[in-house]
Amino acid sequence: MTAPTAVSEVADHAPAQVVAETVGTDRLRPQPPPWRGAVAAQLAPLIAQLAAGAGNLAFVLASARLLTPGEFAVLATFVVAYTLLHLPGAGLAAAGACGAERAVGAGRVLARIGCAVGASLALTARPLGELLGIPPPMMVALAMAAPGALLLGLYRGATYGTAQPRVLVKSLLGEALGRLVVGVPLVVVAGPVGGAAALVLAGYAGLAAALRSKPQDAPEPASRAKLDATTAARESPWLTAGAFLGLAVVQQVDLLIANAKLDVSGAAAFAVVSTIGGLVTFGGTTLPLVVLAPSKAPRAHRLGVAVTMAVGLTVVATSAGWLWRDQLVEAVTGSVDSQASGLVAPYLSAMGLLVLSRVIVAHRNGDGRAASSGVSVAVALGCQIVLLFAWARTPGQVVASTVVGAVVLATVVVVGEVIPKLRVAIRSAAAALSRPGVRATALVLGVATLVALATRLLISRGLWVDEAISVRQARLPFGDMLGELAATDVHPPLYYAILWASRRLTGEGELALRLPSVIAGTLTVPAVFGLAREAFDRRTAVVAAVFAVAAPFLVWYSQEARMYGLFILLAVLAAWAQIRALKTGSWTAWVMVAIASAALVATQWFGVTTVVVQQVACAVVVRRRHDVQARAQAQRWAVSAALLALLLLPLVPYLITQLQAYSERGAGLAFPSLTGVDASSKAGGISIYAALANLIWAGWGYHADSMMAQIASLWPLAMLAALALLGRRVSDRTRLLVALVVLPFVAIFLLGLLKRDLFELRYAAGVAPILVVLLARAVSTIGRSQRALLVSSTVVTGALVLGLVDQQLNGANPRLYDFKGAVAAIEGIDPGGRGTIAYGPAYLGDVISYYAPDRTSVPIGALRMPSDTSSPVFVLVSDRLLSDPSSSAQIGTVLSELESSMRIAAKVRRPNVTVWALTGAGP
Amino acid sequence: MRGREFDRGSRGCIRTPEPDARVAPVDWRALSAGPTRRPNRLLMGATQLCALLAVVLYLRWLLVPGRVGNPILYVLVVAAELFNVVQAAGFWWTCSRRRTRGHRPLGRRVAVDVMIPVYGEPVEVVEPTLRAALAMRGADVNVLLLDDGGSPRMELLARRFGASYVRRTVHQGAKAGNINHALARTRAPFVAVFDCDHVPDPSFLERTLGHFDDPEVAVVQTPQYYANHRTNPVAAASWSQQALFFGPIACGKDAVGAMFCCGTNVVLRRKALDVVGGFPERSLTEDFQLSIAIHEAGWKTVYLPEVLARGLGPEDMASYVGQQHRWARGCLTGIPRILMARIPLRLKAQYLLSASYFLTGWTVAIYVALPVVRMLTGAQPLAGATADQFLLHFAPYFGLSLATVALAGAGGYSFSAFCLAAATAWVQVHAAIKAVMRRPGRFVVTPKHGSNGHQPWAVAPTLAAMGLLAIASLVGLARDQGPAMLNNVAFATLHFVVLGNGARLAIGDRKVAMSERTFSSGAPSGSPPVRWVSDVVATAAARRSA
């Protein structure tokens, strides 16, 4: 009774010594790989178990060949009874594996119980034998096995607990060899009775070998203290035994119930399946016991190895059960049974899950969570038994019941194991997000940039009108292109120059044309990080970078062969440079302000609004300063502003030319806009909902009009946000960023009141990345706790991703014009390319030419009635045109005229594009 | 061993005694929330002007016969909106008239009776106040501990510090009666009153007495600063409300000449008190009624926006609710007195604004009820108006009202303060009903120790309203997912979040923030211009003291 106390005391004080010793020796010799010990601990028992299994299988196969079917059936029944007799041994093995002296010390009691059971069996051998179909001599053999049945499990388990793998190997192999060496001759000599006797003798041989692992043979307490002892399990071995007994019941109960409920053929079929499944559980027997046992290898490593092996076993067994189902059934029964074959794979997967569950249950018991493991097993067993009794009527339903039980068990134990780890991971992530280190930040930024590139390369739409116009312009010689832009376009030349060069380098493929925007859009992510870092802190910067990756609006314009991607990037760079300049006053920053601002205006005229806001902000800040640096700062700002003016000077004649041409053209488009304004317009004017819809677009991307109406109706939540800002201090940098969002937006809103088609969010695209930074700032300051930061940033990121997916994939996106799909549909109807495409509005010519360069195409207004109606005519119109009454009437007239000599063969609808295919009237 | 156990906090660790919050440095100035930033008066004036324009446009749009939907709901909405507009206009008016007084030395040395009324408060709470009162400079101080609780320990305390101990044999008139009893036994020309938790600064009298050079000045009031606002969330929210009052509102009232006595941290001229017959003993807000009487008698009041005494705010919801209920009852019952008072119109308007503020709870109830009624029955107050039009007219009004509060308070008025006021709006409804029914009120001293436990009963009506909002939203969403329904669900969500954020102070764990040594002040102060969502905020005119 004193030994356990001594062990405990030493164990309590040993770790410090162990650490000291370990540290001392670690410096002198190289460390083995951390997983080596855990793998080694698993391998020896596993190999022995598999060898024993092979021996047992060989014995069964030999018996099947040597005995008549009837004799073999009797022996098989005996094997089932023998297995059931040893069922509690599964639990006792677990108790022994814990290394619990209390469990091992209970050997005598168990032996007495076994003797009592044996005596009972012997006394009732005749009636019980008749009931089970086992002859009395074999019942006597079964009774003789009883005293050792419990002890075999207990002492074999103890070989794990006392870290004596050699003893275990001897016990396993001894039993298997005994069955083979003694059993086969006995089967020959005495038939099934000889086989039964051999099984019993072999069992005692195994027990004799295992008995060598008695506690007195265990390592000395001092050395045991070095082991990663599962103290908790050792203190409650019977809970562990109970849990493992429950697991064994989950494994075996289906066979018993199937025999009772199914008809003969069904029971036989399930017996075959169960036998094959038993191979998996038998093979995985040792895995949890090694996890339970004290060992030098850390338990985390042992758990990892055991889980890996269990998962591997499940995958291999399920695959084998699927690939060789017929062969496996044939190997057991000698014939093909299609009913059984179909059940092999699912049943093997269930057994694999049971093995995995046993491993995790062992781990949990080692952590002192035996009670919760017991509950988990009980729940799974309950589900299985209820299904078996209430539902199972066929072998398939029996297998399904077991699969459900196994899945429930695996889910409960795995989830129970994962949730605490998930919590830890969330806590770590929250801590890392709250105070990101330099390396972590660099890593996040790098990953974010790569993900941003990947996201922007996943382009799901074809070119639309403006892009195709850009392509046509870029095909011109450089000088001609500039002339064309000045005469017919409304945008400055910087982006076109870049597109012109990139087209010559990369060609005219969709991706090649969009490459400049993709690059700009990708670079926007680190730029947003830089801006947020400069304006606020690293935490906000990390959150902002993550948001920028998924921000739908930023992604959209990163995938468009237009200037807006570059516009967005330059807006961020200009703001970044300005805040840096105002903070540090460095010449480089002030020069960067000038260059970025000039580039911004040279990319999009509406960039002027951003530049004006920035310059006014500079003036205010410089005026406010009264320190010694005030004068220097004012001078540098003046130089920067002068440089900006100098850089913009060459654009002035260009702008004047464009304005003259613009006014001569009538200052506007002759057709309805193609930019999807339904959600943002009200009877041709601009409503307050228009402003709301545009703001939502900027933050959450383009969505269907109906969804926009629903989202806009949630405006009271904006009131809540406004109220939540009460009492919050707002820094000057935040004020600047807010101004950079609000004022350009208000500017285009006011311009839109004067001229409706100027109210386009893309003309203020530079507000979107700033909005992302402000959103990141709000999220990073909304809650003081790390968890609040993680939760809020995750929620916002999730919302952005949802918005992105809807924007990219929802055909109801009002900005999505699928000319590519429409032309592809035309090609599908008329593969020869003989038909004519009549398109409207007229400016669709460029995009039609891009996708159907070899086909005749004309604007609807220029279409002449074909004299030869054998060639089809395709009327392709933008849905926006259809929504305009006069345009719609024109199209109706054209279609009517065509229908006088042709018929509408097909009507194709693509997002925002409709095609009528008209062919000759025919017979 | 017992001592060690006593010192152990709830988490089992040994906790050192927390320092008294009242010894911490003051981190507030009357006209700025921070140490440097001052509200830009030009910007504030422009915002107020724009807000006024927005109000006009909103009412012009709202008050059109064709706008009537459900007549009952429409009347309720219009009544609530008009009430809030009046409160808002009063707030803007008050804040636009800002006066900041500085230190004025008194040319002569005078005697001052310093009165500290107590009624069952712990000795350790009173002791710092008593000690600080005795240490005040600039006058011949006679400190009186007015013990209505008859505590021997309090008597011992007074004797230990050499203060006069006054005990009544007949207890009537609560705090007012206690002071009046002492007034009859003293004769100094000036009287200073401090609640027992308000620790005066040694220079308190030096800074205040100079203003009595003007012989017409009867009252010099200073701010009631909650020193525990950094350690307790209820006190923090409550202080945020106080800060708005003792900042722009009190300064504005001073400029109008309408600042009233707040019952503590105040110096009064005895002659004026004698003229008006001392503190009114039949009111729950004796200081408010006293101020009316003083103004009626032609005396002036002065507000000195310097923190010269540090007190403690309510630390739990029960204390806060009790305090608000008392103020609401006192002020609402005082409305007839204001109406009948013979005082200049501007003063009458200021008093009415302050007293009627405590009707704001009715507007909260109306605004919370509207989406519930709409979602459950489909009835709505407005007709002939789209959500688009409503937003167009309402958004500027709301945004600018909010901006005026943010600017006036220089960021001092917080979301938590707004939510706390909303979550306890039911108190004002209850108090108004009691006042109308003329049920007699009792002067109940606010509990002195904050409770760490949950106090859901203190916000039970609020929780019921939240439940109703949640159920109505679910029912509404189950019926319809269109924009109109979503709009109402969003409104319900807004109310739910605001009420919930306020109510959580009664349910959440306050252990971390709670100071063992702090207690509720029970001192009169006021609440800020809490208005409900549609009109928010700008009503701060309404502050009062009790």
XYZ file of C-alpha atoms in Angstrom, chain B:
546
model
C -6.701 35.085 9.274
C -10.110 36.647 9.179
C -8.548 39.845 8.029
C -6.840 38.117 5.173
C -10.017 36.451 4.152
C -11.775 39.774 4.248
C -9.191 41.245 1.961
C -9.548 38.534 -0.595
C -11.398 39.660 -3.674
C -13.909 37.603 -5.511
C -11.215 35.984 -7.595
C -9.367 34.731 -4.619
C -6.433 37.051 -4.884
C -5.428 39.397 -2.130
C -6.633 42.851 -2.980
C -5.129 45.967 -1.622
C -7.579 48.650 -0.544
C -8.518 50.792 -3.501
C -7.684 54.465 -3.235
C -10.595 56.844 -2.899
C -11.556 57.984 -6.381
C -12.045 61.469 -5.008
C -8.335 61.975 -4.551
C -7.595 61.397 -8.256
C -6.881 64.442 -10.422
C -9.819 66.064 -12.182
C -9.866 65.298 -15.887
C -12.622 67.595 -17.031
C -13.113 71.208 -17.865
C -16.518 72.735 -18.240
C -16.201 73.786 -21.840
C -14.011 71.041 -23.189
C -14.022 67.334 -22.890
C -10.289 67.094 -23.277
C -7.425 69.071 -21.913
C -6.803 70.971 -25.125
C -9.723 70.863 -27.466
C -12.342 73.566 -27.144
C -15.523 73.629 -29.139
C -15.333 75.816 -32.167
C -18.055 78.379 -31.538
C -18.244 79.429 -35.161
C -18.667 75.858 -36.282
C -21.175 75.239 -33.540
C -23.177 78.289 -34.458
C -23.228 77.293 -38.117
C -24.274 73.765 -37.200
C -27.052 75.029 -34.991
C -28.277 77.297 -37.740
C -28.273 74.435 -40.215
C -29.993 72.222 -37.660
C -32.675 74.841 -37.211
C -33.199 74.980 -40.955
C -33.357 71.188 -41.082
C -35.968 71.190 -38.320
C -38.093 73.663 -40.230
C -37.855 71.627 -43.423
C -38.655 68.436 -41.574
C -41.709 69.868 -39.808
C -42.854 71.512 -43.011
C -42.769 68.136 -44.653
C -44.287 66.315 -41.687
C -47.114 68.656 -40.806
C -49.104 68.281 -43.999
C -52.686 66.987 -43.915
C -51.982 64.423 -46.594
C -49.275 62.928 -44.420
C -51.737 61.500 -41.899
C -51.704 57.729 -41.871
C -53.175 56.167 -38.793
C -54.590 59.270 -37.024
C -53.727 58.112 -33.505
C -50.199 57.180 -34.405
C -49.782 60.373 -36.378
C -50.857 62.498 -33.435
C -48.501 60.644 -31.156
C -45.598 61.050 -33.566
C -46.273 64.725 -34.112
C -46.592 65.303 -30.378
C -43.317 63.510 -29.735
C -41.565 65.321 -32.548
C -42.825 68.719 -31.468
C -41.790 68.062 -27.899
C -38.342 67.056 -29.039
C -38.056 69.996 -31.377
C -38.887 72.340 -28.517
C -36.307 70.645 -26.338
C -33.782 70.784 -29.154
C -34.417 74.437 -29.828
C -34.061 75.141 -26.134
C -30.758 73.304 -26.073
C -29.428 75.264 -29.017
C -30.597 78.508 -27.491
C -28.966 77.707 -24.168
C -25.707 76.577 -25.721
C -25.527 79.599 -27.965
C -25.512 81.879 -24.911
C -22.307 80.787 -23.283
C -20.750 82.626 -20.379
C -17.523 81.607 -18.718
C -16.721 83.171 -15.364
C -13.360 83.246 -13.769
C -11.981 83.724 -10.295
C -12.999 86.911 -8.436
C -11.247 87.638 -5.170
C -13.323 88.809 -2.243
C -11.991 91.973 -0.735
C -12.920 91.143 2.858
C -12.903 88.144 5.104
C -16.320 86.740 5.854
C -17.841 83.958 7.880
C -19.341 80.950 6.196
C -21.479 78.210 7.651
C -20.551 75.000 5.856
C -23.379 72.495 6.095
C -22.962 68.797 5.442
C -26.290 67.004 5.751
C -26.048 63.264 6.438
C -28.660 60.585 6.874
C -27.266 57.175 7.615
C -24.255 57.341 5.313
C -21.116 55.451 6.391
C -18.697 57.392 8.531
C -15.779 56.572 6.259
C -17.623 58.301 3.446
C -18.290 61.455 5.419
C -14.895 61.731 6.998
C -12.960 62.985 3.919
C -15.682 65.548 3.239
C -15.627 66.802 6.798
C -11.873 66.972 6.898
C -11.735 68.834 3.574
C -14.466 71.253 4.646
C -12.505 72.186 7.718
C -9.425 72.783 5.581
C -11.078 75.319 3.288
C -9.310 78.670 3.053
C -10.468 82.195 2.469
C -13.165 82.546 5.140
C -14.002 81.913 8.751
C -15.453 78.479 8.382
C -17.965 76.950 10.738
C -18.521 73.370 9.626
C -21.752 71.750 10.704
C -22.484 68.067 10.382
C -26.275 67.900 10.112
C -27.060 64.352 11.161
C -30.628 63.341 10.521
C -29.763 59.744 11.267
C -28.795 60.366 14.861
C -25.684 58.246 14.644
C -23.373 58.287 17.683
C -20.467 57.467 15.402
C -21.223 60.547 13.369
C -21.294 62.643 16.520
C -17.964 61.172 17.518
C -16.583 62.000 14.107
C -17.714 65.606 14.342
C -16.184 65.972 17.776
C -12.962 64.340 16.656
C -12.509 66.921 13.902
C -13.876 69.849 15.870
C -16.947 70.363 13.719
C -20.351 71.299 15.048
C -22.726 68.398 15.325
C -26.406 69.177 14.798
C -29.134 66.664 15.386
C -32.882 67.217 15.067
C -35.464 65.873 17.384
C -38.271 66.251 14.879
C -37.443 64.890 11.445
C -39.444 66.651 8.790
C -38.703 68.133 5.412
C -35.923 65.656 4.673
C -32.712 67.304 3.506
C -34.367 70.727 3.172
C -35.763 70.499 6.690
C -32.382 69.425 7.988
C -30.666 72.459 6.446
C -33.417 74.819 7.513
C -33.077 73.512 11.063
C -29.389 74.361 10.976
C -30.000 77.727 9.338
C -32.124 78.719 12.301
C -29.184 78.033 14.594
C -26.438 79.789 12.687
C -25.882 83.320 11.516
C -22.961 83.556 9.073
C -23.803 85.725 6.035
C -22.973 82.905 3.652
C -23.903 79.263 3.672
C -22.096 76.525 1.760
C -23.800 73.180 1.262
C -22.051 69.929 0.412
C -23.505 66.496 0.100
C -21.628 64.182 2.389
C -19.691 62.501 -0.423
C -18.504 65.700 -2.063
C -15.020 66.587 -0.977
C -14.374 70.314 -1.409
C -11.133 71.734 -2.616
C -9.280 73.947 -0.055
C -9.747 76.886 -2.426
C -13.473 76.391 -2.815
C -14.442 79.484 -0.848
C -11.581 81.573 -2.226
C -12.845 80.863 -5.739
C -16.536 81.354 -5.090
C -17.038 84.055 -2.505
C -15.731 86.827 -4.739
C -18.864 86.592 -6.857
C -20.898 87.792 -3.894
C -19.370 91.229 -4.382
C -22.427 91.780 -6.471
C -25.044 92.321 -3.777
C -27.763 90.833 -5.966
C -26.066 87.464 -6.238
C -27.732 84.882 -4.024
C -26.273 81.616 -5.304
C -22.882 80.568 -6.642
C -23.073 77.061 -7.985
C -20.115 74.904 -9.041
C -20.087 71.606 -10.988
C -20.901 68.251 -9.434
C -17.997 66.186 -10.570
C -18.242 62.357 -10.415
C -14.766 61.287 -9.488
C -15.598 57.609 -9.872
C -16.490 57.899 -13.545
C -13.262 56.219 -14.526
C -13.841 53.120 -12.471
C -17.517 52.366 -12.805
C -19.543 52.092 -16.023
C -22.787 53.387 -14.500
C -20.974 56.328 -12.982
C -19.180 56.871 -16.292
C -22.394 57.020 -18.294
C -24.013 59.123 -15.630
C -21.060 61.502 -15.573
C -21.199 61.799 -19.330
C -24.727 63.138 -18.871
C -23.590 65.402 -16.041
C -20.693 66.743 -18.064
C -22.981 68.002 -20.783
C -25.104 69.817 -18.232
C -22.283 71.332 -16.239
C -20.497 72.215 -19.464
C -22.331 74.047 -22.221
C -25.804 73.974 -20.674
C -24.918 75.402 -17.284
C -22.679 78.010 -18.905
C -25.557 78.932 -21.211
C -28.009 79.113 -18.344
C -25.594 81.347 -16.499
C -25.440 83.654 -19.485
C -29.239 83.821 -19.519
C -29.217 84.311 -15.766
C -31.157 81.122 -15.236
C -28.651 78.877 -13.498
C -30.265 77.137 -10.598
C -28.999 75.700 -7.355
C -28.069 72.055 -7.607
C -28.091 71.329 -3.891
C -24.420 70.673 -3.366
C -21.107 72.390 -4.029
C -22.991 75.632 -3.721
C -22.663 78.834 -1.701
C -25.795 80.800 -0.807
C -26.344 84.212 0.636
C -28.168 83.902 3.939
C -30.080 87.081 3.340
C -31.633 85.612 0.219
C -32.458 82.432 2.056
C -34.109 84.430 4.769
C -36.141 86.325 2.208
C -37.502 83.179 0.550
C -37.971 81.338 3.833
C -35.191 78.802 3.432
C -35.264 75.592 1.447
C -38.767 74.444 0.419
C -39.515 71.377 2.503
C -42.415 69.968 0.528
C -40.517 69.236 -2.630
C -38.396 66.282 -3.639
C -36.194 68.753 -5.484
C -35.818 71.413 -2.895
C -32.898 73.117 -4.598
C -34.807 73.545 -7.854
C -37.777 75.063 -6.051
C -35.487 77.243 -3.991
C -33.944 78.629 -7.152
C -37.350 79.609 -8.517
C -38.147 81.386 -5.299
C -34.806 83.174 -5.302
C -35.240 84.316 -8.887
C -38.783 85.348 -8.112
C -37.463 87.522 -5.295
C -35.177 89.273 -7.738
C -31.896 87.702 -6.777
C -29.251 86.534 -9.250
C -27.534 83.206 -9.578
C -24.009 82.524 -10.774
C -22.386 79.438 -12.211
C -18.649 79.058 -11.763
C -17.490 76.355 -14.217
C -14.591 75.084 -12.140
C -14.462 71.712 -10.432
C -14.029 72.700 -6.787
C -15.458 69.571 -5.194
C -15.243 65.915 -6.119
C -18.100 63.572 -5.493
C -19.249 60.138 -6.428
C -21.832 59.174 -8.992
C -24.307 56.287 -8.794
C -22.531 52.979 -9.149
C -25.350 50.642 -9.974
C -28.543 50.762 -11.902
C -30.767 50.742 -8.837
C -29.074 53.857 -7.492
C -29.275 55.551 -10.849
C -32.933 54.678 -11.310
C -33.782 55.897 -7.804
C -31.946 59.127 -8.393
C -33.626 59.739 -11.750
C -37.029 58.923 -10.365
C -36.658 61.428 -7.564
C -35.513 64.157 -9.911
C -38.281 63.424 -12.375
C -40.967 63.481 -9.694
C -39.614 66.672 -8.167
C -39.264 68.539 -11.427
C -42.550 67.491 -12.938
C -44.480 68.417 -9.830
C -42.682 71.763 -9.953
C -44.055 72.704 -13.376
C -47.171 74.460 -12.000
C -44.923 76.446 -9.673
C -42.822 77.529 -12.644
C -45.879 78.536 -14.613
C -47.150 80.652 -11.768
C -43.781 82.158 -10.855
C -43.352 85.860 -11.407
C -40.021 85.717 -13.173
C -38.830 86.982 -16.558
C -40.014 84.989 -19.539
C -36.537 83.792 -20.456
C -36.089 82.381 -16.975
C -39.504 80.780 -17.072
C -38.645 79.214 -20.412
C -35.370 77.878 -19.052
C -37.048 76.404 -16.002
C -39.764 74.856 -18.138
C -37.198 73.357 -20.483
C -35.363 71.826 -17.569
C -38.446 70.478 -15.845
C -40.176 69.208 -18.948
C -37.088 67.310 -19.970
C -38.358 64.574 -17.702
C -41.235 63.966 -20.095
C -38.753 62.672 -22.664
C -39.459 59.130 -21.535
C -42.879 59.348 -23.182
C -41.301 60.057 -26.538
C -39.007 57.070 -26.099
C -42.045 54.901 -25.476
C -43.733 56.238 -28.595
C -40.708 55.704 -30.804
C -40.174 52.179 -29.535
C -43.843 51.380 -30.050
C -44.022 52.594 -33.652
C -42.091 49.788 -35.381
C -43.746 47.227 -33.131
C -47.212 48.423 -34.143
C -46.191 48.597 -37.779
C -44.746 45.098 -37.844
C -47.603 43.501 -35.949
C -50.580 45.372 -37.367
C -49.370 47.172 -40.464
C -50.588 50.505 -39.088
C -48.226 53.416 -39.582
C -48.383 57.070 -38.675
C -47.465 58.554 -42.015
C -49.115 58.252 -45.382
C -48.350 59.690 -48.771
C -44.659 59.456 -48.111
C -42.044 57.014 -49.271
C -39.177 55.914 -47.101
C -36.982 57.779 -49.529
C -38.765 61.050 -48.845
C -38.798 60.466 -45.123
C -35.090 59.812 -45.113
C -34.425 62.890 -47.211
C -36.208 65.129 -44.712
C -35.327 63.328 -41.547
C -31.643 62.533 -42.084
C -30.390 66.155 -42.069
C -32.418 66.912 -38.961
C -31.135 63.843 -37.171
C -27.539 64.234 -38.285
C -27.330 67.917 -37.453
C -29.033 67.468 -34.091
C -26.493 64.831 -33.265
C -23.705 67.060 -34.461
C -24.822 69.905 -32.205
C -24.669 67.679 -29.162
C -21.296 66.298 -30.170
C -19.941 69.777 -30.771
C -21.496 71.356 -27.684
C -20.212 68.625 -25.449
C -16.877 68.515 -27.270
C -17.208 64.764 -27.455
C -17.996 64.405 -23.784
C -21.504 63.071 -24.254
C -21.155 59.380 -24.996
C -23.185 56.641 -26.578
C -23.311 54.861 -23.231
C -24.879 57.923 -21.655
C -27.474 58.037 -24.387
C -28.244 54.335 -23.969
C -28.441 54.626 -20.190
C -30.944 57.429 -20.483
C -32.987 55.477 -23.010
C -32.943 52.319 -20.925
C -34.234 54.215 -17.909
C -36.788 56.281 -19.792
C -39.507 54.215 -18.180
C -38.647 55.965 -14.927
C -39.817 59.256 -16.361
C -43.075 57.733 -17.551
C -43.657 56.255 -14.129
C -42.754 59.471 -12.378
C -45.056 61.484 -14.628
C -47.975 59.187 -13.891
C -47.284 59.437 -10.171
C -47.035 63.190 -10.407
C -50.300 63.495 -12.285
C -52.006 61.225 -9.788
C -50.587 63.420 -7.041
C -49.271 60.473 -5.152
C -47.110 61.704 -2.267
C -43.420 61.150 -2.768
C -40.772 60.261 -0.262
C -37.309 61.646 -0.105
C -35.353 58.427 -0.326
C -31.630 58.641 0.134
C -29.878 56.843 -2.672
C -28.135 53.632 -1.561
C -24.576 54.368 -0.699
C -22.886 51.239 -1.920
C -22.989 49.968 -5.459
C -24.157 46.435 -5.896
C -22.184 43.867 -7.816
C -25.234 41.703 -8.331
C -27.642 41.708 -11.224
C -30.506 44.192 -10.951
C -32.833 43.241 -13.775
C -35.828 44.682 -11.951
C -34.293 48.134 -12.360
C -34.738 47.784 -16.114
C -37.633 45.353 -16.207
C -39.813 47.550 -18.461
C -36.825 48.025 -20.741
C -36.267 44.293 -20.974
C -39.949 43.817 -21.721
C -39.722 46.396 -24.495
C -36.694 44.620 -25.923
C -38.556 41.339 -25.885
C -41.469 42.960 -27.659
C -39.176 44.430 -30.291
C -37.553 41.051 -30.891
C -40.863 39.206 -31.169
C -42.372 41.832 -33.434
C -39.308 41.710 -35.676
C -39.504 37.940 -35.982
C -43.217 38.052 -36.699
C -42.704 40.821 -39.233
C -39.898 39.032 -41.003
C -41.921 35.860 -41.126
C -44.708 37.780 -42.865
C -42.729 39.889 -45.259
C -39.131 40.437 -46.249
C -39.678 43.489 -48.397
C -37.823 46.779 -47.965
C -40.650 48.367 -45.949
C -40.619 45.588 -43.390
C -36.831 45.527 -43.316
C -36.880 49.238 -42.620
C -39.041 48.667 -39.559
C -36.915 45.725 -38.472
C -33.891 47.989 -38.742
C -35.620 50.561 -36.551
C -36.489 47.831 -34.076
C -32.879 46.695 -34.122
C -31.728 50.229 -33.453
C -34.030 50.505 -30.445
C -33.085 47.038 -29.282
C -29.375 47.760 -29.366
C -29.720 51.124 -27.640
C -31.985 49.771 -24.914
C -29.852 46.670 -24.540
C -26.660 48.646 -24.274
C -28.186 50.669 -21.480
C -29.814 47.720 -19.759
C -26.641 45.670 -19.722
C -25.356 47.930 -16.967
C -28.018 46.401 -14.758
C -27.298 42.858 -15.795
C -23.642 42.749 -16.685
C -20.774 42.150 -14.326
C -19.524 45.336 -12.753
C -17.095 43.734 -10.382
C -14.020 44.865 -12.167
C -15.059 48.437 -12.257
C -16.603 48.569 -8.861
C -14.798 50.288 -6.104
C -15.446 48.968 -2.664
C -15.091 52.330 -1.126
C -17.244 54.337 -3.427
C -20.920 54.893 -3.030
C -23.741 56.694 -4.605
C -23.860 60.359 -4.179
C -27.552 60.886 -3.860
C -26.760 64.380 -4.799
C -28.930 66.207 -7.172
C -27.690 66.656 -10.634
C -29.398 66.260 -13.867
C -29.583 64.251 -16.893
C -28.567 65.331 -20.254
C -30.558 66.118 -23.229
C -31.412 62.581 -23.911
C -33.825 62.365 -26.691
C -34.883 59.483 -28.666
C -33.650 58.483 -31.917
C -35.758 60.394 -34.213
C -34.837 63.602 -32.675
C -32.090 62.861 -30.603
C -30.215 64.662 -28.648
C -30.421 68.201 -29.085
C -32.722 68.675 -26.209
C -30.235 69.140 -23.649
C -31.865 72.218 -22.581
C -33.361 70.089 -20.154
C -31.110 69.472 -17.377
C -32.160 69.940 -14.003
C -31.082 69.388 -10.588
C -32.999 68.152 -7.692
